[in-house]
């Protein structure tokens, strides 16, 4: 299996954020801007320090796109989700986190934890969580830009454009294969399925990065290794 990266591992372009003023359509999209969880009031939330040395890899770029104010707001979100106060979030805690009223669900939460768990602990700390949150915002923005007819659905060609604009340099046939998995005979998919599709790609990118220790853009794998990679999708 070979991979031809574009600008390293394909850093998403800057400046997406959550666009303002885009209407909700059937609860498909994230709410614009950040909302602080009720009851927190900013109390008991410490300042955000520097990430640990283990915080490395392509997915960490999302963290460094965040402004200090965003980090403090996300810290409050993190504390509200970390119900057992373990300083980390498990898939069971993350699956109920709702964006625009739609919970992530277990499958998406599990895949996203595997993408952003840079120290392989099985959970995500605050820095990993902040990266995850920014990734979801970037996918929302890409979805909205590609949904030009505002029907809350993307077909395979629109998904390909959305992914390209987010730094995922993939050929259309690869996108069509994943689209068929999520469309299940339909002509388009909503944001929830799009996020699942993008999470599949992000997880495969992380697995590819771990296997490409020389950062050559190529990996050689056995059938067993391929099956192991695909098992998480």
XYZ file of N, CA and C in Angstrom:
699
model
N 0.853 -1.194 0.000
C 0.000 0.000 0.000
C 0.879 1.231 0.000
N 0.590 2.162 -0.861
C 1.367 3.395 -0.938
C 0.464 4.590 -0.685
N 1.050 5.644 -0.175
C 0.311 6.867 0.110
C 1.141 8.029 -0.373
N 0.495 8.971 -1.058
C 1.208 10.117 -1.608
C 0.691 11.367 -0.905
N 1.399 11.833 0.102
C 0.898 12.957 0.892
C 1.016 14.265 0.146
N 0.184 15.212 0.536
C 0.255 16.564 0.004
C 0.622 17.485 1.151
N 1.776 18.079 1.104
C 2.277 18.934 2.182
C 2.339 18.133 3.480
N 3.233 17.173 3.500
C 3.372 16.339 4.697
C 2.188 15.410 4.807
N 1.486 15.460 5.933
C 0.318 14.619 6.118
C -0.971 15.388 5.883
N -0.887 16.486 5.155
C -2.111 17.158 4.743
C -2.702 18.015 5.816
N -2.004 19.051 6.240
C -2.531 19.935 7.272
C -3.746 20.681 6.752
N -4.866 20.658 7.485
C -6.029 21.412 7.061
C -5.713 22.887 6.934
N -6.350 23.517 5.980
C -6.119 24.937 5.779
C -6.661 25.728 6.960
N -6.106 26.905 7.138
C -6.395 27.671 8.339
C -7.664 28.499 8.180
N -8.197 28.942 9.344
C -9.215 29.972 9.369
C -10.635 29.504 9.135
N -10.952 28.208 9.345
C -12.311 27.769 9.111
C -13.217 28.207 10.257
N -13.003 27.622 11.448
C -13.830 27.988 12.578
C -15.281 27.613 12.340
N -16.147 28.019 13.242
C -17.576 27.765 13.093
C -18.222 28.969 12.436
N -18.726 28.857 11.204
C -19.281 30.006 10.512
C -20.533 30.507 11.192
N -20.752 31.780 11.120
C -21.890 32.396 11.783
C -23.061 32.502 10.815
N -24.271 32.461 11.380
C -25.452 32.786 10.619
C -25.964 31.690 9.711
N -25.391 30.500 9.758
C -25.883 29.432 8.898
C -27.074 28.782 9.574
N -28.214 28.661 8.916
C -29.427 28.187 9.587
C -29.383 26.718 9.931
N -30.018 26.367 11.033
C -30.205 24.973 11.391
C -31.219 24.360 10.426
N -30.946 23.143 9.951
C -31.873 22.439 9.089
C -32.035 21.031 9.637
N -33.102 20.820 10.366
C -33.351 19.493 10.914
C -32.300 19.038 11.915
N -31.621 19.977 12.569
C -30.632 19.617 13.577
C -29.374 19.031 13.004
N -29.093 19.293 11.730
C -27.964 18.627 11.098
C -26.624 19.196 11.512
N -26.568 20.511 11.759
C -25.283 21.152 11.923
C -24.978 21.516 13.361
N -23.708 21.747 13.627
C -23.298 22.269 14.924
C -23.821 23.680 15.089
N -24.075 24.079 16.307
C -24.451 25.450 16.567
C -23.258 26.354 16.344
N -23.436 27.502 15.659
C -22.304 28.419 15.484
C -21.795 28.919 16.828
N -20.488 29.059 16.924
C -19.864 29.607 18.123
C -19.801 28.601 19.249
N -19.254 29.015 20.350
C -19.106 28.144 21.500
C -20.181 28.459 22.524
N -20.653 27.437 23.220
C -21.602 27.620 24.293
C -21.022 27.010 25.555
N -21.006 27.768 26.610
C -20.470 27.253 27.855
C -21.531 26.408 28.544
N -21.144 25.304 29.149
C -22.108 24.443 29.809
C -22.715 25.121 31.018
N -24.009 24.796 31.258
C -24.686 25.413 32.382
C -24.073 25.012 33.706
N -24.085 25.983 34.630
C -23.656 25.693 35.977
C -22.176 25.798 36.231
N -21.380 26.007 35.195
C -19.952 26.076 35.410
C -19.546 27.455 35.907
N -20.014 28.470 35.149
C -19.733 29.821 35.589
C -18.263 30.170 35.583
N -17.430 29.343 34.974
C -16.002 29.644 34.914
C -15.264 29.359 36.200
N -15.933 28.776 37.212
C -15.306 28.563 38.508
C -14.592 27.221 38.534
N -13.449 27.181 39.190
C -12.737 25.943 39.387
C -12.014 25.430 38.161
N -11.864 26.274 37.155
C -11.200 25.872 35.921
C -9.844 26.563 35.856
N -8.768 25.768 35.843
C -7.427 26.328 35.862
C -7.027 26.828 34.484
N -5.992 27.625 34.438
C -5.452 28.105 33.175
C -4.857 26.939 32.398
N -4.850 27.085 31.082
C -4.343 26.028 30.215
C -2.840 26.174 30.061
N -2.102 25.106 30.367
C -0.653 25.114 30.228
C -0.221 24.527 28.900
N 1.065 24.282 28.765
C 1.614 23.728 27.530
C 1.305 22.240 27.442
N 1.108 21.714 26.235
C 0.860 20.281 26.067
C 2.068 19.453 26.507
N 1.854 18.189 26.875
C 2.971 17.315 27.282
C 3.798 16.890 26.075
N 4.999 16.344 26.300
C 5.860 15.910 25.191
C 5.236 14.836 24.308
N 4.317 14.051 24.861
C 3.682 12.991 24.074
C 2.664 13.527 23.081
N 2.372 14.804 23.159
C 1.361 15.417 22.292
C 1.994 15.724 20.941
N 1.984 14.734 20.050
C 2.633 14.839 18.747
C 1.773 14.182 17.683
N 2.109 14.439 16.426
C 1.402 13.819 15.314
C 0.552 14.806 14.544
N 0.052 14.366 13.387
C -0.663 15.276 12.485
C -1.904 15.874 13.129
N -2.598 15.120 13.981
C -3.866 15.592 14.536
C -3.697 16.719 15.548
N -2.478 16.914 16.070
C -2.272 17.971 17.071
C -2.376 19.366 16.461
N -2.316 19.454 15.126
C -2.393 20.762 14.485
C -3.688 21.489 14.821
N -4.762 20.739 15.086
C -6.024 21.380 15.412
C -5.931 22.145 16.720
N -5.177 21.605 17.669
C -5.003 22.293 18.953
C -4.349 23.648 18.757
N -3.344 23.700 17.914
C -2.583 24.934 17.738
C -3.329 25.977 16.908
N -4.481 25.628 16.364
C -5.331 26.600 15.693
C -6.224 27.352 16.677
N -6.296 26.878 17.906
C -7.194 27.466 18.897
C -6.583 28.707 19.550
N -7.414 29.706 19.774
C -6.994 30.918 20.463
C -7.106 30.713 21.979
N -6.383 31.527 22.779
C -6.431 31.362 24.240
C -7.846 31.383 24.807
N -8.700 32.265 24.310
C -10.063 32.321 24.824
C -10.823 31.037 24.510
N -10.604 30.499 23.307
C -11.243 29.243 22.943
C -10.771 28.110 23.844
N -9.487 28.104 24.170
C -8.949 27.065 25.041
C -9.595 27.107 26.414
N -9.788 28.308 26.954
C -10.424 28.422 28.267
C -11.868 27.950 28.219
N -12.579 28.272 27.131
C -13.956 27.816 26.998
C -14.015 26.295 26.871
N -13.080 25.752 26.113
C -13.038 24.303 25.957
C -12.651 23.610 27.260
N -11.841 24.277 28.065
C -11.485 23.714 29.372
C -12.740 23.535 30.226
N -13.643 24.501 30.149
C -14.901 24.376 30.889
C -15.738 23.233 30.341
N -15.785 23.091 29.020
C -16.485 21.970 28.430
C -15.871 20.656 28.911
N -14.553 20.580 28.928
C -13.853 19.365 29.320
C -14.219 18.986 30.755
N -14.206 19.936 31.649
C -14.534 19.671 33.050
C -15.970 19.169 33.181
N -16.878 19.717 32.364
C -18.276 19.301 32.447
C -18.480 17.879 31.930
N -17.670 17.465 30.958
C -17.801 16.116 30.398
C -17.069 15.087 31.251
N -15.977 15.502 31.900
C -15.171 14.614 32.735
C -15.880 14.408 34.076
N -16.904 13.591 34.048
C -17.782 13.459 35.210
C -17.113 12.778 36.394
N -16.153 11.895 36.128
C -15.491 11.217 37.239
C -14.236 11.951 37.706
N -13.974 13.143 37.118
C -12.846 14.008 37.509
C -11.503 13.260 37.435
N -11.339 12.481 36.384
C -10.108 11.715 36.195
C -9.076 12.483 35.377
N -9.420 13.690 34.945
C -8.563 14.492 34.066
C -8.431 13.878 32.675
N -9.338 12.970 32.349
C -9.382 12.378 31.021
C -10.823 12.000 30.719
N -11.108 11.811 29.436
C -12.461 11.489 29.000
C -12.449 10.143 28.301
N -13.366 9.285 28.697
C -13.498 7.965 28.083
C -14.542 8.027 26.970
N -14.626 6.955 26.205
C -15.606 6.907 25.127
C -17.017 6.974 25.691
N -17.232 6.420 26.884
C -18.567 6.432 27.485
C -18.969 7.847 27.894
N -18.005 8.657 28.283
C -18.306 10.048 28.605
C -18.478 10.879 27.331
N -17.661 10.595 26.331
C -17.684 11.397 25.114
C -18.899 11.114 24.246
N -19.413 9.903 24.260
C -20.481 9.528 23.334
C -21.750 10.354 23.525
N -21.959 10.876 24.734
C -23.168 11.653 25.001
C -22.993 13.141 24.756
N -21.784 13.552 24.390
C -21.545 14.954 24.109
C -22.270 15.332 22.825
N -23.151 16.325 22.908
C -23.994 16.690 21.773
C -23.484 17.942 21.081
N -23.525 17.916 19.772
C -23.218 19.077 18.945
C -24.469 19.417 18.151
N -24.998 20.639 18.376
C -26.239 21.012 17.707
C -27.386 20.097 18.072
N -27.339 19.553 19.292
C -28.411 18.683 19.759
C -28.262 17.230 19.362
N -27.190 16.898 18.620
C -26.994 15.525 18.155
C -25.810 14.899 18.890
N -26.032 13.862 19.703
C -24.914 13.201 20.385
C -23.944 12.574 19.382
N -22.676 12.513 19.764
C -21.691 11.875 18.896
C -22.021 10.405 18.664
N -22.501 9.741 19.692
C -22.754 8.307 19.592
C -21.493 7.514 19.880
N -21.676 6.246 20.225
C -20.539 5.426 20.650
C -19.530 5.220 19.529
N -19.990 4.877 18.324
C -19.068 4.541 17.239
C -18.185 5.726 16.863
N -18.802 6.891 16.665
C -18.002 8.068 16.319
C -17.082 8.475 17.468
N -17.584 8.396 18.688
C -16.767 8.768 19.847
C -15.550 7.857 19.958
N -15.746 6.564 19.734
C -14.636 5.610 19.831
C -13.588 5.891 18.760
N -14.039 6.125 17.521
C -13.088 6.408 16.452
C -12.329 7.703 16.723
N -13.035 8.722 17.176
C -12.381 10.007 17.423
C -11.370 9.911 18.561
N -11.669 9.143 19.582
C -10.702 8.948 20.664
C -9.449 8.263 20.118
N -9.632 7.278 19.257
C -8.468 6.594 18.683
C -7.641 7.526 17.813
N -8.282 8.485 17.146
C -7.545 9.457 16.328
C -6.727 10.400 17.196
N -7.325 10.905 18.266
C -6.710 11.989 19.025
C -6.017 11.540 20.303
N -6.054 10.264 20.619
C -5.363 9.722 21.793
C -3.884 9.548 21.451
N -3.115 10.620 21.616
C -1.728 10.612 21.152
C -0.792 9.841 22.064
N -1.190 9.589 23.324
C -0.336 8.824 24.224
C -0.826 7.382 24.394
N -1.825 6.987 23.603
C -2.330 5.605 23.581
C -2.821 5.133 24.954
N -3.470 6.043 25.672
C -3.977 5.694 26.999
C -5.370 5.074 26.943
N -6.036 5.177 25.809
C -7.403 4.692 25.697
C -8.438 5.745 26.050
N -7.978 6.874 26.548
C -8.834 8.022 26.852
C -8.165 9.263 26.265
N -8.827 10.416 26.375
C -8.215 11.644 25.892
C -8.123 12.661 27.025
N -6.961 13.319 27.100
C -6.811 14.392 28.076
C -7.320 15.696 27.469
N -7.132 16.806 28.180
C -7.689 18.065 27.688
C -7.129 18.461 26.333
N -5.829 18.333 26.134
C -5.210 18.771 24.881
C -5.729 17.937 23.711
N -5.880 16.659 23.942
C -6.417 15.783 22.907
C -7.885 16.102 22.641
N -8.616 16.404 23.702
C -10.026 16.772 23.575
C -10.187 18.071 22.797
N -9.336 19.058 23.081
C -9.418 20.333 22.370
C -9.154 20.125 20.878
N -8.195 19.280 20.542
C -7.916 18.975 19.138
C -9.126 18.312 18.486
N -9.725 17.381 19.196
C -10.909 16.685 18.691
C -12.038 17.667 18.416
N -12.256 18.567 19.354
C -13.340 19.543 19.212
C -13.103 20.444 18.003
N -11.872 20.889 17.828
C -11.542 21.740 16.682
C -11.695 20.977 15.374
N -11.360 19.697 15.375
C -11.543 18.863 14.190
C -13.019 18.823 13.790
N -13.904 18.634 14.766
C -15.329 18.594 14.460
C -15.793 19.928 13.885
N -15.301 21.032 14.448
C -15.649 22.340 13.901
C -15.160 22.487 12.461
N -13.955 22.008 12.181
C -13.419 22.090 10.822
C -14.258 21.257 9.856
N -14.715 20.083 10.296
C -15.548 19.258 9.446
C -16.915 19.900 9.227
N -17.427 20.563 10.235
C -18.689 21.286 10.079
C -18.554 22.369 9.022
N -17.482 23.138 9.122
C -17.275 24.220 8.171
C -17.126 23.689 6.749
N -16.402 22.580 6.600
C -16.228 21.982 5.279
C -17.559 21.475 4.732
N -18.367 20.893 5.597
C -19.682 20.395 5.184
C -20.555 21.541 4.693
N -20.564 22.625 5.433
C -21.402 23.775 5.079
C -20.962 24.384 3.751
N -19.668 24.515 3.550
C -19.179 25.081 2.296
C -19.564 24.217 1.099
N -19.512 22.900 1.289
C -19.817 21.995 0.179
C -21.315 21.872 -0.080
N -22.144 22.173 0.919
C -23.596 22.051 0.783
C -24.147 23.323 0.120
N -23.889 23.484 -1.145
C -24.223 24.726 -1.830
C -25.718 24.906 -2.038
N -26.473 23.815 -2.133
C -27.922 23.956 -2.303
C -28.674 23.956 -0.977
N -27.942 23.887 0.118
C -28.494 23.999 1.473
C -29.608 22.977 1.744
N -29.382 21.750 1.332
C -30.355 20.692 1.619
C -29.901 19.776 2.741
N -28.806 20.131 3.409
C -28.280 19.370 4.554
C -27.780 17.985 4.159
N -27.498 17.787 2.887
C -27.011 16.509 2.382
C -25.843 16.757 1.429
N -24.884 15.827 1.416
C -23.776 15.889 0.464
C -23.726 14.589 -0.324
N -23.524 14.714 -1.642
C -23.275 13.523 -2.441
C -21.773 13.253 -2.476
N -21.359 12.222 -3.214
C -19.953 11.821 -3.190
C -19.037 12.918 -3.717
N -19.456 13.597 -4.788
C -18.617 14.656 -5.353
C -18.472 15.821 -4.372
N -19.562 16.177 -3.700
C -19.513 17.267 -2.726
C -18.647 16.879 -1.524
N -18.728 15.621 -1.122
C -17.889 15.145 -0.012
C -16.423 15.215 -0.410
N -16.126 14.834 -1.638
C -14.739 14.909 -2.118
C -14.217 16.333 -2.028
N -15.023 17.309 -2.457
C -14.619 18.717 -2.373
C -14.457 19.164 -0.923
N -15.364 18.708 -0.051
C -15.289 19.075 1.362
C -14.003 18.555 1.987
N -13.656 17.326 1.663
C -12.440 16.731 2.218
C -11.189 17.401 1.664
N -11.195 17.710 0.373
C -10.052 18.401 -0.215
C -9.835 19.752 0.456
N -10.909 20.473 0.711
C -10.782 21.793 1.339
C -10.292 21.693 2.772
N -10.413 20.498 3.368
C -9.968 20.284 4.749
C -8.570 19.688 4.822
N -7.922 19.502 3.671
C -6.560 18.993 3.669
C -6.434 17.509 3.449
N -7.548 16.792 3.257
C -7.497 15.359 2.992
C -7.396 15.154 1.482
N -6.190 14.941 1.012
C -5.942 14.836 -0.423
C -6.182 13.402 -0.890
N -7.427 13.129 -1.254
C -7.831 11.786 -1.656
C -8.357 11.792 -3.085
N -8.207 10.661 -3.763
C -8.783 10.494 -5.081
C -10.287 10.224 -4.953
N -11.035 10.583 -5.980
C -12.490 10.475 -5.927
C -12.943 9.041 -5.720
N -12.229 8.058 -6.278
C -12.669 6.666 -6.131
C -12.594 6.206 -4.676
N -11.621 6.731 -3.916
C -11.533 6.376 -2.494
C -12.698 6.980 -1.717
N -13.055 8.214 -2.060
C -14.185 8.870 -1.403
C -15.485 8.158 -1.748
N -15.647 7.756 -3.001
C -16.861 7.050 -3.416
C -17.024 5.734 -2.658
N -15.922 5.049 -2.386
C -15.995 3.786 -1.640
C -16.527 4.021 -0.234
N -16.025 5.053 0.439
C -16.514 5.374 1.776
C -17.942 5.917 1.731
N -18.253 6.679 0.693
C -19.608 7.215 0.561
C -20.625 6.077 0.484
N -20.333 5.052 -0.280
C -21.265 3.925 -0.401
C -21.493 3.252 0.945
N -20.456 3.213 1.761
C -20.586 2.612 3.097
C -21.614 3.363 3.937
N -21.582 4.693 3.872
C -22.459 5.496 4.722
C -23.796 5.823 4.070
N -23.843 5.909 2.737
C -25.081 6.278 2.058
C -26.103 5.153 2.070
N -25.620 3.905 2.005
C -26.510 2.738 2.029
C -27.658 2.887 1.021
N -27.277 3.231 -0.216
C -28.258 3.345 -1.281
C -28.856 4.726 -1.463
N -28.588 5.627 -0.544
C -29.115 6.992 -0.674
C -28.218 7.818 -1.596
N -28.745 8.960 -2.032
C -27.976 9.843 -2.919
C -27.126 10.852 -2.155
N -27.346 10.968 -0.845
C -26.579 11.911 -0.055
C -26.575 11.528 1.409
N -25.671 12.129 2.186
C -25.602 11.870 3.628
C -25.588 13.192 4.381
N -26.081 13.155 5.611
C -26.103 14.336 6.464
C -24.802 14.501 7.235
N -24.787 15.501 8.112
C -23.546 15.817 8.809
C -23.080 14.684 9.719
N -24.001 14.000 10.377
C -23.602 12.923 11.276
C -22.822 11.834 10.561
N -23.333 11.415 9.395
C -22.623 10.400 8.616
C -21.340 10.963 8.020
N -21.373 12.228 7.625
C -20.157 12.848 7.093
C -19.056 12.868 8.145
N -19.427 13.167 9.397
C -18.441 13.156 10.468
C -17.884 11.759 10.672
N -18.736 10.745 10.585
C -18.254 9.370 10.693
C -17.292 9.027 9.577
N -17.623 9.443 8.350
C -16.755 9.196 7.203
C -15.410 9.891 7.386
N -15.449 11.163 7.802
C -14.207 11.912 8.022
C -13.395 11.308 9.163
N -14.076 10.776 10.167
C -13.375 10.131 11.278
C -12.677 8.854 10.820
N -13.315 8.113 9.896
C -12.664 6.937 9.319
C -11.347 7.329 8.661
N -11.403 8.388 7.855
C -10.206 8.838 7.142
C -9.147 9.311 8.126
N -9.572 10.076 9.133
C -8.620 10.578 10.130
C -7.966 9.432 10.887
N -8.745 8.400 11.220
C -8.183 7.258 11.945
C -7.184 6.501 11.076
N -7.516 6.324 9.806
C -6.578 5.664 8.903
C -5.311 6.499 8.718
N -5.472 7.809 8.689
C -4.288 8.673 8.576
C -3.400 8.519 9.800
N -3.998 8.469 10.981
C -3.206 8.274 12.195
C -2.482 6.932 12.165
N -3.195 5.888 11.766
C -2.570 4.573 11.689
C -1.446 4.564 10.660
N -1.670 5.251 9.547
C -0.634 5.337 8.532
C 0.588 6.071 9.079
N 0.359 7.145 9.785
C 1.472 7.924 10.348
C 2.276 7.086 11.327
N 1.596 6.300 12.154
C 2.308 5.458 13.118
C 3.147 4.408 12.392
N 2.648 3.906 11.259
C 3.386 2.882 10.512
C 4.519 3.477 9.679
N 4.391 4.737 9.309
C 5.397 5.399 8.459
C 6.437 6.066 9.351
N 7.235 5.290 10.015
C 8.193 5.826 10.990
C 9.257 6.700 10.343
N 9.537 6.481 9.057
C 10.553 7.271 8.362
C 9.967 8.523 7.717
N 8.656 8.686 7.810
C 7.956 9.833 7.213
C 8.272 9.940 5.719
N 8.247 8.814 5.034
C 8.549 8.778 3.606
C 7.301 8.962 2.753
N 6.126 8.816 3.368
C 4.887 8.874 2.602
C 4.490 7.540 2.017
N 5.218 6.481 2.374
C 4.929 5.129 1.898
C 5.015 4.165 3.086
N 4.163 3.135 3.037
C 4.291 2.061 4.015
C 4.131 0.724 3.294
N 4.764 -0.301 3.819
C 4.596 -1.666 3.342
C 3.949 -2.453 4.469
N 2.823 -3.085 4.176
C 2.098 -3.807 5.214
C 1.700 -5.184 4.711
N 1.533 -6.080 5.665
C 1.057 -7.425 5.354
C -0.464 -7.430 5.378
N -1.051 -8.529 4.935
C -2.503 -8.662 4.982
C -2.994 -8.585 6.421
N -2.284 -9.217 7.344
C -2.677 -9.161 8.752
C -2.686 -7.725 9.266
N -1.666 -6.952 8.897
C -1.598 -5.562 9.321
C -2.733 -4.738 8.710
N -3.062 -5.000 7.458
C -4.156 -4.296 6.799
C -5.479 -4.582 7.494
N -5.703 -5.850 7.831
C -6.933 -6.225 8.529
C -6.996 -5.540 9.889
N -5.876 -5.496 10.591
C -5.840 -4.828 11.883
C -6.163 -3.353 11.762
N -5.620 -2.709 10.729
C -5.919 -1.293 10.488
C -7.399 -1.074 10.212
N -7.966 -1.947 9.361
C -9.347 -1.766 8.932
C -10.352 -2.153 10.018
N -9.927 -2.923 11.002
C -10.856 -3.435 12.011
C -11.494 -2.335 12.837
N -10.846 -1.195 12.966
C -11.373 -0.106 13.770
C -12.406 0.735 13.038
N -12.578 0.516 11.751
C -13.502 1.351 10.968
C -14.930 0.860 11.111
